[in-house]
Coordinates of C-alpha atoms and ligand atoms in Angstrom, one line a residue:
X1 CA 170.5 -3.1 18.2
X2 CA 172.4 -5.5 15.9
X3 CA 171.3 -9.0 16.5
X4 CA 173.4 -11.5 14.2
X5 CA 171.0 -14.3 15.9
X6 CA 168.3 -13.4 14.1
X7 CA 165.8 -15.1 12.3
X8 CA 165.9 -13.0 8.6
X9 CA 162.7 -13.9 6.4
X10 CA 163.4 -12.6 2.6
X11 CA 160.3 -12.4 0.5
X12 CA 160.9 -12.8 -3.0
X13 CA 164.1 -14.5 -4.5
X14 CA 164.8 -12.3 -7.4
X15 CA 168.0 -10.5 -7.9
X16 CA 167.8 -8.3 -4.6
X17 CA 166.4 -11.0 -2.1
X18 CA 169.2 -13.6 -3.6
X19 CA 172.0 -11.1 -3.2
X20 CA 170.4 -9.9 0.3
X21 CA 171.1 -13.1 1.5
X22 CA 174.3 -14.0 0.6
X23 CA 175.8 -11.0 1.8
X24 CA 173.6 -11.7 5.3
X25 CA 176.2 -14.9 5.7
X26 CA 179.2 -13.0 4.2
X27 CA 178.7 -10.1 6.6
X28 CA 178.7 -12.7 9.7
X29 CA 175.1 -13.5 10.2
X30 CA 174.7 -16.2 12.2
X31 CA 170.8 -16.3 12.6
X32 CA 168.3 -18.7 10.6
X33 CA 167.8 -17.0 7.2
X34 CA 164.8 -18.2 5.0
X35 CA 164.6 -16.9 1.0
X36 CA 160.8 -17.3 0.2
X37 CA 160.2 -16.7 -3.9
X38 CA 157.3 -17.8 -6.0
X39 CA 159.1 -19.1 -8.9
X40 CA 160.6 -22.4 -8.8
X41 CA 164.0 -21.9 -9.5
X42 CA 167.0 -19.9 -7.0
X43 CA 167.6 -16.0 -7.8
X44 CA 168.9 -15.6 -11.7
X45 CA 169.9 -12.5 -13.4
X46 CA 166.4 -10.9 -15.6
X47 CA 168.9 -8.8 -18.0
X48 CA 169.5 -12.0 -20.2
X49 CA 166.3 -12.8 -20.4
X50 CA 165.5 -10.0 -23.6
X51 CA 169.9 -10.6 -25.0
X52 CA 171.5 -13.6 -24.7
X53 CA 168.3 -16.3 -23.5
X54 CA 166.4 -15.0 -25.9
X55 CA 169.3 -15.8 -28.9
X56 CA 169.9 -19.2 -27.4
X57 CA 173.1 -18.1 -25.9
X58 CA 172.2 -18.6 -22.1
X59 CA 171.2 -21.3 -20.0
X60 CA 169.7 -21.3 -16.6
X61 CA 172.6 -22.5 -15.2
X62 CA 174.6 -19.5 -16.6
X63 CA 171.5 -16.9 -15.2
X64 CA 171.6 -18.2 -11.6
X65 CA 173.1 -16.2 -9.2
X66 CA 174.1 -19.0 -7.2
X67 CA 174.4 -22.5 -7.6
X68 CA 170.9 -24.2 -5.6
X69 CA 173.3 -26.1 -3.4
X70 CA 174.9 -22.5 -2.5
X71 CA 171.5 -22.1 -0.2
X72 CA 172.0 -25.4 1.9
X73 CA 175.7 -25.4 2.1
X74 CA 175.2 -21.9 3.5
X75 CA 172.3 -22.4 5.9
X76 CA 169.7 -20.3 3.7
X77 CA 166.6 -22.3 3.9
X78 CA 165.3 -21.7 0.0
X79 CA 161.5 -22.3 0.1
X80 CA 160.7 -21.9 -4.1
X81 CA 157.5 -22.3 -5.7
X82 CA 155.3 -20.3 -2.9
X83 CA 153.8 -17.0 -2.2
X84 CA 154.1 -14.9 0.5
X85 CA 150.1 -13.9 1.2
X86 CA 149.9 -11.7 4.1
X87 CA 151.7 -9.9 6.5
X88 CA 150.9 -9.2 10.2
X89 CA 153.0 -7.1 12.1
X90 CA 151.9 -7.7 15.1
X91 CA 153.4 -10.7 16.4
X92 CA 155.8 -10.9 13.3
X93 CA 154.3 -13.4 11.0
X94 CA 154.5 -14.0 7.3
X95 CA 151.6 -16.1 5.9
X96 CA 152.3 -18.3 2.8
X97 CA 150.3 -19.9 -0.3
X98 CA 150.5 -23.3 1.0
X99 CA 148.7 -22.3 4.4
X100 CA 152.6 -22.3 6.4
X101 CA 153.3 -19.3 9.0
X102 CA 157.0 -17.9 9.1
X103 CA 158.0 -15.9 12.2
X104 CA 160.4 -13.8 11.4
X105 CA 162.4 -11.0 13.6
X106 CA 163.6 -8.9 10.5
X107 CA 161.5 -9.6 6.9
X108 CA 163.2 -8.0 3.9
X109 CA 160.6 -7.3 1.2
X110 CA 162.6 -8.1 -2.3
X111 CA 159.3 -8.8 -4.3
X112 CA 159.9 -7.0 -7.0
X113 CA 157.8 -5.5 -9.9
X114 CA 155.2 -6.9 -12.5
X115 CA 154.3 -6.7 -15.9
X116 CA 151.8 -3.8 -16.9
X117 CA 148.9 -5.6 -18.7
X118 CA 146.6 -3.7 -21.7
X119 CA 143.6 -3.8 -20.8
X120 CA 141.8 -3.9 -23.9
X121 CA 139.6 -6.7 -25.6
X122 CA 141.1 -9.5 -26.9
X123 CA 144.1 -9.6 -23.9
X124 CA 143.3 -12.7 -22.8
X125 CA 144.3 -14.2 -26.8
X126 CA 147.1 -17.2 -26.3
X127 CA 150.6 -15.7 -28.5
X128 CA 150.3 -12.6 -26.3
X129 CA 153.3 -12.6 -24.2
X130 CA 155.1 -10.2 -21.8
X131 CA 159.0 -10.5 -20.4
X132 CA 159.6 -11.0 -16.7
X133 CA 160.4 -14.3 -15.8
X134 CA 163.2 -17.2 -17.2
X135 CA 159.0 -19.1 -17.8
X136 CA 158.2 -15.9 -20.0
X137 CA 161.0 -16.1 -22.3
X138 CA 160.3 -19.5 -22.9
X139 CA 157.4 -19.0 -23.7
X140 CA 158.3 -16.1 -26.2
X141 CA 161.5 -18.0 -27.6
X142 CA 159.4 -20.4 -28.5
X143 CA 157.3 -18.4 -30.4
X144 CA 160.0 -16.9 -32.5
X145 CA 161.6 -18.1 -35.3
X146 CA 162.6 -17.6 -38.9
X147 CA 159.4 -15.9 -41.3
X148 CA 156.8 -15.3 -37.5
X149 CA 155.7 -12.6 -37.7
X150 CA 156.1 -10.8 -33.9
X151 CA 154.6 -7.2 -32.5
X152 CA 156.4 -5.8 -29.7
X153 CA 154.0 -3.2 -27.8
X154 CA 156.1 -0.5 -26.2
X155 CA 159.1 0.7 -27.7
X156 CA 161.2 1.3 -24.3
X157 CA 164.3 -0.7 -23.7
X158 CA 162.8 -4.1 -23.0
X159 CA 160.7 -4.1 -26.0
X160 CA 163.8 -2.9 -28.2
X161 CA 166.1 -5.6 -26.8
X162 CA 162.9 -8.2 -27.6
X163 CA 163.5 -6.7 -31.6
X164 CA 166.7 -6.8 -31.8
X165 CA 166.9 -10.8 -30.1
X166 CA 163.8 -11.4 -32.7
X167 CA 165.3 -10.3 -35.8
X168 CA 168.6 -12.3 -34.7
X169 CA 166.2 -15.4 -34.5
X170 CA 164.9 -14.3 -38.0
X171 CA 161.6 -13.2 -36.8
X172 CA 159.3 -10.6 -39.1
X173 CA 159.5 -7.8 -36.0
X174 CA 157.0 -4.6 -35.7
X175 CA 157.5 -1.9 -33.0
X176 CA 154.1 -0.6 -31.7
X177 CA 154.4 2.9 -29.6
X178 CA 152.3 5.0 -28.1
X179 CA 154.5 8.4 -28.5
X180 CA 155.5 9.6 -31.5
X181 CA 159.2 8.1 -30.6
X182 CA 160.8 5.5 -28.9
X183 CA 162.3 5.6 -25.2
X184 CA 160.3 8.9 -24.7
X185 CA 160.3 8.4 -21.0
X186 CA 163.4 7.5 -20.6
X187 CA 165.6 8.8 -23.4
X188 CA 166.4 12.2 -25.4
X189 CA 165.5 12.6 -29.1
X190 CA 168.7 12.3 -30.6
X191 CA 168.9 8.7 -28.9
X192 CA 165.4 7.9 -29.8
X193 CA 166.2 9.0 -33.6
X194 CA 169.4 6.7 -33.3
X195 CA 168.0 3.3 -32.2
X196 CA 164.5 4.1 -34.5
X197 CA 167.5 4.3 -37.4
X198 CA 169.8 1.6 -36.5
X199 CA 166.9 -1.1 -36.2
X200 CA 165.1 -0.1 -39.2
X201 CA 168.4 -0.7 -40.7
X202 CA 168.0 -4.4 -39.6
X203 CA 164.5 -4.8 -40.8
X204 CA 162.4 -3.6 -37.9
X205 CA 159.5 -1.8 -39.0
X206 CA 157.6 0.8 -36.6
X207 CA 154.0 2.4 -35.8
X208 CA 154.8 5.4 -33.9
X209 CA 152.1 7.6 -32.3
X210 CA 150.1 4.4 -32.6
X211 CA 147.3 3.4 -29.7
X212 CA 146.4 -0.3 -29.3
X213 CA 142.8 -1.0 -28.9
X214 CA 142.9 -4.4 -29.0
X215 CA 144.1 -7.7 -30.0
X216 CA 142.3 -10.1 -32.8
X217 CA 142.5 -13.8 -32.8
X218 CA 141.2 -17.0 -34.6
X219 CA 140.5 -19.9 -32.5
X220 CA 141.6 -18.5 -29.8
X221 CA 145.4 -17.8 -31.0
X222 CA 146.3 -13.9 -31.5
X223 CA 146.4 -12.9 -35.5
X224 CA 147.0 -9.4 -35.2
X225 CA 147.3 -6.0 -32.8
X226 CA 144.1 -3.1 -34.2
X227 CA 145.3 0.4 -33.6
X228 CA 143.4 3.6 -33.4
X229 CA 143.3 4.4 -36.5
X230 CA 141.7 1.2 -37.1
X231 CA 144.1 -0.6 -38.6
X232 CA 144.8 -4.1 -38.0
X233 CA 148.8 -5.2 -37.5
X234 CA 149.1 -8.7 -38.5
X235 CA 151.2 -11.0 -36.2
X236 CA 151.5 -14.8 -34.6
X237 CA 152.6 -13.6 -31.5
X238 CA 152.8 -10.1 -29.4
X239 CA 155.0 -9.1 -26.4
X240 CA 153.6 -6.1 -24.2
X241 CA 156.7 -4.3 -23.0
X242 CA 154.6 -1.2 -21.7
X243 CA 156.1 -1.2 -18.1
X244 CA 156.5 -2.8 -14.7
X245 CA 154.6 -1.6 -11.5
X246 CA 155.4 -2.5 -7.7
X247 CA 154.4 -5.8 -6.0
X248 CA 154.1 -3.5 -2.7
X249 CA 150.3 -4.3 -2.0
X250 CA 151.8 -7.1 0.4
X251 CA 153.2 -4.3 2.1
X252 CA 150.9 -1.2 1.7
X253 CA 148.4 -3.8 3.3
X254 CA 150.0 -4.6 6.2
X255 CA 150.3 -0.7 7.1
X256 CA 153.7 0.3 5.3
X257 CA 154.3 3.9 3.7
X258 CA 154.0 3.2 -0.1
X259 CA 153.9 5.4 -2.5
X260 CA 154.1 3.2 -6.0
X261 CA 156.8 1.3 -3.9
X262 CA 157.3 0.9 -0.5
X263 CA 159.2 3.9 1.0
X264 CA 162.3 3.2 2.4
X265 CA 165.4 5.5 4.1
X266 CA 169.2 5.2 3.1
X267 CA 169.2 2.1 5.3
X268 CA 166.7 0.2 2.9
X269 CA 164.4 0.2 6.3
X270 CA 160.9 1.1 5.6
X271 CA 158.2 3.0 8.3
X272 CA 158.3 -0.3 10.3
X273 CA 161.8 -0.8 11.9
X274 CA 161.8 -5.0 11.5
X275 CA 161.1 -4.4 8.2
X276 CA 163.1 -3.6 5.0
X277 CA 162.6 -3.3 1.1
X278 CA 164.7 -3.7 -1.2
X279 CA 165.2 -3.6 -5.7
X280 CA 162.3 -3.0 -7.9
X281 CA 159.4 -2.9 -5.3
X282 CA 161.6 0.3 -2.8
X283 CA 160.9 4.0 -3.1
X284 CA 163.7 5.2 -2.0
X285 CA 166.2 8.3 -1.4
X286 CA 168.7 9.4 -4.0
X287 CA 170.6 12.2 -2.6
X288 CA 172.5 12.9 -5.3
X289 CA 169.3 14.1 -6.9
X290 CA 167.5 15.3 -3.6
X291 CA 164.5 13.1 -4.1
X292 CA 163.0 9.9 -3.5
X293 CA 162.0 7.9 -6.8
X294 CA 162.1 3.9 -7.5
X295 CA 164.5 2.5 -9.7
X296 CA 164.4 -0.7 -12.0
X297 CA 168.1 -1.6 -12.8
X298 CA 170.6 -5.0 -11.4
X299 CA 172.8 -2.2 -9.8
X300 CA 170.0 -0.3 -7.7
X301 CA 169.3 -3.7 -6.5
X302 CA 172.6 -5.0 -5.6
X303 CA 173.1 -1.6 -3.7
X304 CA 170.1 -1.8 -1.6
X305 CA 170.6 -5.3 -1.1
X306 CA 174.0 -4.3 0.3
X307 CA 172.2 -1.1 2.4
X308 CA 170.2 -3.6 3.9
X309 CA 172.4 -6.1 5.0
X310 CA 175.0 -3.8 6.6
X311 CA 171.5 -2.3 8.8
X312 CA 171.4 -5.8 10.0
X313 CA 174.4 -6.7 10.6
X314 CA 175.6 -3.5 12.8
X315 CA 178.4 -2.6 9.2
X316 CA 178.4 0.5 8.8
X317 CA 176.0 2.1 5.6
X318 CA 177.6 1.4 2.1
X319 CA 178.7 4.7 0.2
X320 CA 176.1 5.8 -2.0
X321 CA 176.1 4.9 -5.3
X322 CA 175.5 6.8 -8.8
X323 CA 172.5 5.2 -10.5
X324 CA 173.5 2.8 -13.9
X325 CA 171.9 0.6 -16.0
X326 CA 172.5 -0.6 -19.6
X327 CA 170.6 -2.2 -22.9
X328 CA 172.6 -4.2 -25.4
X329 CA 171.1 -4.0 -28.7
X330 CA 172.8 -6.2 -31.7
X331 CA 176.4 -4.9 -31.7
X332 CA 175.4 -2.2 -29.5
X333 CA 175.9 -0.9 -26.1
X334 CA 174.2 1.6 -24.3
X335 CA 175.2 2.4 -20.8
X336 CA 173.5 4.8 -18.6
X337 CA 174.3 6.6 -16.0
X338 CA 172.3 9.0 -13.4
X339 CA 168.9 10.3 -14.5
X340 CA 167.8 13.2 -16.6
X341 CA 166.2 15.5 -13.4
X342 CA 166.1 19.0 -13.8
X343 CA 167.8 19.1 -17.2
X344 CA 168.7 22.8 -18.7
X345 CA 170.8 21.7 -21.7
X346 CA 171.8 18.4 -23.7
X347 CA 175.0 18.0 -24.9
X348 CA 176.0 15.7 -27.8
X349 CA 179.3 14.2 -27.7
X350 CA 180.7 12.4 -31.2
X351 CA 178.6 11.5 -34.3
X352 CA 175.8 8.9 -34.2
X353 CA 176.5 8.2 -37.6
X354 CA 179.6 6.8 -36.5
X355 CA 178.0 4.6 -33.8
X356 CA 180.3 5.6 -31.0
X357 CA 178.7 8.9 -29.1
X358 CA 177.7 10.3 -25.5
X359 CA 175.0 12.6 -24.9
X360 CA 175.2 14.2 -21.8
X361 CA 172.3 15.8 -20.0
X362 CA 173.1 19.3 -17.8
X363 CA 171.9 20.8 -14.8
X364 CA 174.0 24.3 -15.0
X365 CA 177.4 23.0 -15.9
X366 CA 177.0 19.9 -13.8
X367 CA 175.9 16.5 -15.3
X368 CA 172.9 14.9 -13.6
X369 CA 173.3 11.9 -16.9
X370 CA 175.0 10.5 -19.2
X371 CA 173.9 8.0 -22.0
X372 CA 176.9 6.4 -24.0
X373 CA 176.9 4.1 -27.3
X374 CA 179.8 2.2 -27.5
X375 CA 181.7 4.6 -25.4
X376 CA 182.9 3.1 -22.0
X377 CA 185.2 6.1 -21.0
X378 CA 182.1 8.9 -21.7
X379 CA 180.1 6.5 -19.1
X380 CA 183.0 5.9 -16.8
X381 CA 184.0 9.6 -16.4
X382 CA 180.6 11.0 -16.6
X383 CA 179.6 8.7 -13.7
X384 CA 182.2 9.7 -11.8
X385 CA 182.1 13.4 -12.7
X386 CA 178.1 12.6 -11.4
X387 CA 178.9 11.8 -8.2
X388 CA 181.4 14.4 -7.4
X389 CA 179.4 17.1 -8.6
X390 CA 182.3 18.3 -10.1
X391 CA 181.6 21.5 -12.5
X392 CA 182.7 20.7 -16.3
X393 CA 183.5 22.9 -18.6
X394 CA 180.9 22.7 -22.0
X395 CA 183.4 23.0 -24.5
X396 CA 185.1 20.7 -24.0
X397 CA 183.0 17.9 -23.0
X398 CA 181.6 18.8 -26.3
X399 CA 184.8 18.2 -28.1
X400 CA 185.5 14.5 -28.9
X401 CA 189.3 15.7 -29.6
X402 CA 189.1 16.1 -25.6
X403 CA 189.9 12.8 -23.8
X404 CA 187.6 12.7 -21.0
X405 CA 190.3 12.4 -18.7
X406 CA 191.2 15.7 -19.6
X407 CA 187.2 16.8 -18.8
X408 CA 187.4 15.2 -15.4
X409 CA 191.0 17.3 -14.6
Ligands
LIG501 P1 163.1 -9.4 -9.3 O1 164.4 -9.8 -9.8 O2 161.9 -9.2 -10.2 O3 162.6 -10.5 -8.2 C1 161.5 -10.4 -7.5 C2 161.0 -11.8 -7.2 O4 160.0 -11.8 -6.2 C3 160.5 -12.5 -8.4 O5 161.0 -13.8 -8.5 C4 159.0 -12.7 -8.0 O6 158.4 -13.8 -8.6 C5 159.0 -12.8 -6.5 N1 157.8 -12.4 -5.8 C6 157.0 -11.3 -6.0 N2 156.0 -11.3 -5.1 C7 156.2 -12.4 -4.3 C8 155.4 -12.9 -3.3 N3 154.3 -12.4 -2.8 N4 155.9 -14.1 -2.7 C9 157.0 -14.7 -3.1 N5 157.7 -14.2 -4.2 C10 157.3 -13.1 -4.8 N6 168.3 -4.1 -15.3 C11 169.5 -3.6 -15.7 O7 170.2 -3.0 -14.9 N7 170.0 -3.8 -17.0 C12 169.4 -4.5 -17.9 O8 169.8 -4.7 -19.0 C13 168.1 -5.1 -17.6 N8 167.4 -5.8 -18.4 C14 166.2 -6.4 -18.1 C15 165.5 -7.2 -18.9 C16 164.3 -7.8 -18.6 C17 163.6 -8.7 -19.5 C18 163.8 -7.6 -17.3 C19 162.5 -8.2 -16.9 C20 164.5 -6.8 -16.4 C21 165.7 -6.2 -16.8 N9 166.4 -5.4 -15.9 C22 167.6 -4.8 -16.2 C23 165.8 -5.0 -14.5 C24 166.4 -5.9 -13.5 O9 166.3 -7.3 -13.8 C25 165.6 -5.7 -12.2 O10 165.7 -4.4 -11.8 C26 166.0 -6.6 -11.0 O11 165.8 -8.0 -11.4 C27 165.3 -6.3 -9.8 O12 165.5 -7.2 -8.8 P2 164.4 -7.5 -7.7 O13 165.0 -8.6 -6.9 O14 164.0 -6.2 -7.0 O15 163.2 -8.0 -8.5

């Protein structure tokens, strides 16, 4: 039953729990709503973070979701700067860092993923840096600059977007991966081949099929990666880019369904009915794709944050959305749409000599993804032509002489 009185507690102000709660007072909430997040500023956009704050071409004023005074003037009590600790159930409690206890009627979980950490010797070296927070890329513009010398560990779309902002800032930049190319989880060859090209073009060197074993340092300050093979990659500063993983333990201790996330229905609403999760740290259904997965992308979040505030506010559920997400590297664009599941063919569209192509991934002759340099209507169409399961015909999405409006008739 849909109580706008209420008393919503959000744990974790990060892109979801920010947007979660301004869409609470939008929808006609009327009920006390507290945003708890650990850092000490209000909800800002990560994306920046590796592109424009990295280059100097962002502020924190220009990342924020919201101006702070948006939380006061709206009745969202912001409490930044503390953890959440522990949940209990039963009565409805959420316990915080600085020994306070918030009773809450509905908790949205919005907390998010972390930083995977190596752990090999030599980890705890100062100049080894990872990308998650608006305090990270402080840290790591600050340690780029003309002639350092930087290693980026983990050639996925973070630590490519971490090149391409170090080269702009006239850093010395090496690539360090594990498979023998880049974006191998996410990405087909013929995209991996294109990026590996187009930054070695700008000066970024790689070691592909390359282990790390370990970090060396002098006085305490990293001086170089050692691989495998046991050679030893000189640098002045590293960034591990090797992944994110759920902050759900908040949840999977308190009795929730996880399941590397906390699982969650179409509703955002986890296995305890006072309790949702939303963004990075949610499992959740995607039935386009007849599965349950968890997604790192802006858009997942603002959908779920949307899912969720419609549950609680008695709106109906928000049509489902096709999965997107996008990486700008130097002069490039690369928007995604949908993921790669159950793939029987991949179909190139345009030259990647040219810098403007699509390569489409096929279930049968419907797409289940699209990746598209430089080519907006490729990822506008092919998004489209995703969610309506609309059949294509091969030939002539093949055929860049074919507008895609033609492929979507
Ligand atoms: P977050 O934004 O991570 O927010 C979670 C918040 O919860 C954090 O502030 C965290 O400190 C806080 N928190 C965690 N635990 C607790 C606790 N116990 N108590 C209190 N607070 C807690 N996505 C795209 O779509 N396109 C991109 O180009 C893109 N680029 C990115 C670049 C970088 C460098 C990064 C890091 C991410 C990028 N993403 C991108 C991913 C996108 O930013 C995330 O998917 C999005 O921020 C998820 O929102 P969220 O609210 O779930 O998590």
């Amino acid at each position: 039953m849909t109580d706008l009185g209420a008393h919503v507690v959000i744990l974790g102000a990060g892109h979801a729990g920010g947007t979660a709660a301004a869409l609470l007072r939008q929808y006609g909430h009327t009920g006390k709503i507290t945003l708890v997040g650990e850092e000490p500023i209000p909800p800002y956009q990560r994306p920046p973070l590796s592109k424009a704050w990295l280059k100097g071409e962002a502020d924190a004023d220009a990342l924020a979701l919201k101006p702070l005074e948006f939380y006061a003037d709206n009745g969202i009590d912001f409490l930044a700067g503390v953890r959440g600790v522990k949940l209990a159930r039963s009565p409805k409690e959420l316990t915080l860092s600085d020994g306070r206890v918030l009773n809450y009627d509905i908790l949205i979980l919005a907390t998010g993923a972390r930083a995977l950490k190596l752990p090999v010797p030599g980890a705890d070296l100062s100049g080894l840096l990872e990308l998650r927070t608006a305090a990270d890329a402080e840290a790591l513009k600050a340690a780029v600059g003309p002639g350092k010398r930087l290693a980026v560990v983990g050639g996925g779309y973070i630590g490519l977007e971490v090149a391409a902002s170090g080269r702009a800032l006239g850093a010395e930049v090496v690539v360090i991966e594990r498979e023998p190319r880049l974006l191998a989880r996410v990405a087909c060859e013929a995209l991996s081949t294109f990026f590996r090209t187009y930054h070695e073009k700008n000066g970024v060197t790689f070691e592909l099929g390359a282990s790390v074993t370990g970090f060396v340092g002098e006085n305490g300050q990293v001086t170089g990666v050692t691989l495998a093979d046991g050679r030893t990659v000189p640098c002045d500063a590293a960034v591990i880019g090797v992944g994110a993983t759920p902050n759900d333990e908040i949840a999977a201790d308190a009795g929730l369904d996880t399941a590397r996330g906390v699982v969650v229905n179409l509703e955002a609403r986890t296995s305890d009915p006072a309790i949702f999760a939303i963004g990075d740290v949610a499992h959740r259904p995607m039935p386009i794709y007849d599965r349950m997965f968890r997604m790192e992308s802006v858009p997942n979040a603002l959908e779920q944050a949307k899912q969720a505030a419609c549950a609680i506010t008695g709106r109906p559920a928000p049509a489902g959305e096709v999965p997107w997400q996008w990486s700008d590297q130097y002069d490039l664009k690369l928007q995604i749409a949908g993921y790669a599941f159950d793939v029987d063919e991949v179909l190139l569209r345009g030259d990647p000599a040219s810098g403007k192509f699509a390569v489409f991934h096929l279930k049968g002759d419907q797409i289940q993804s699209v990746e598209a340099i430089n080519s907006p209507p490729e990822f506008m169409m092919g998004k489209q032509l995703i969610g309506n399961r609309k059949p294509v015909s091969k030939a002539k999405l093949a055929d860049p002489t074919v507008s895609m409006k033609e492929v979507v008739a």
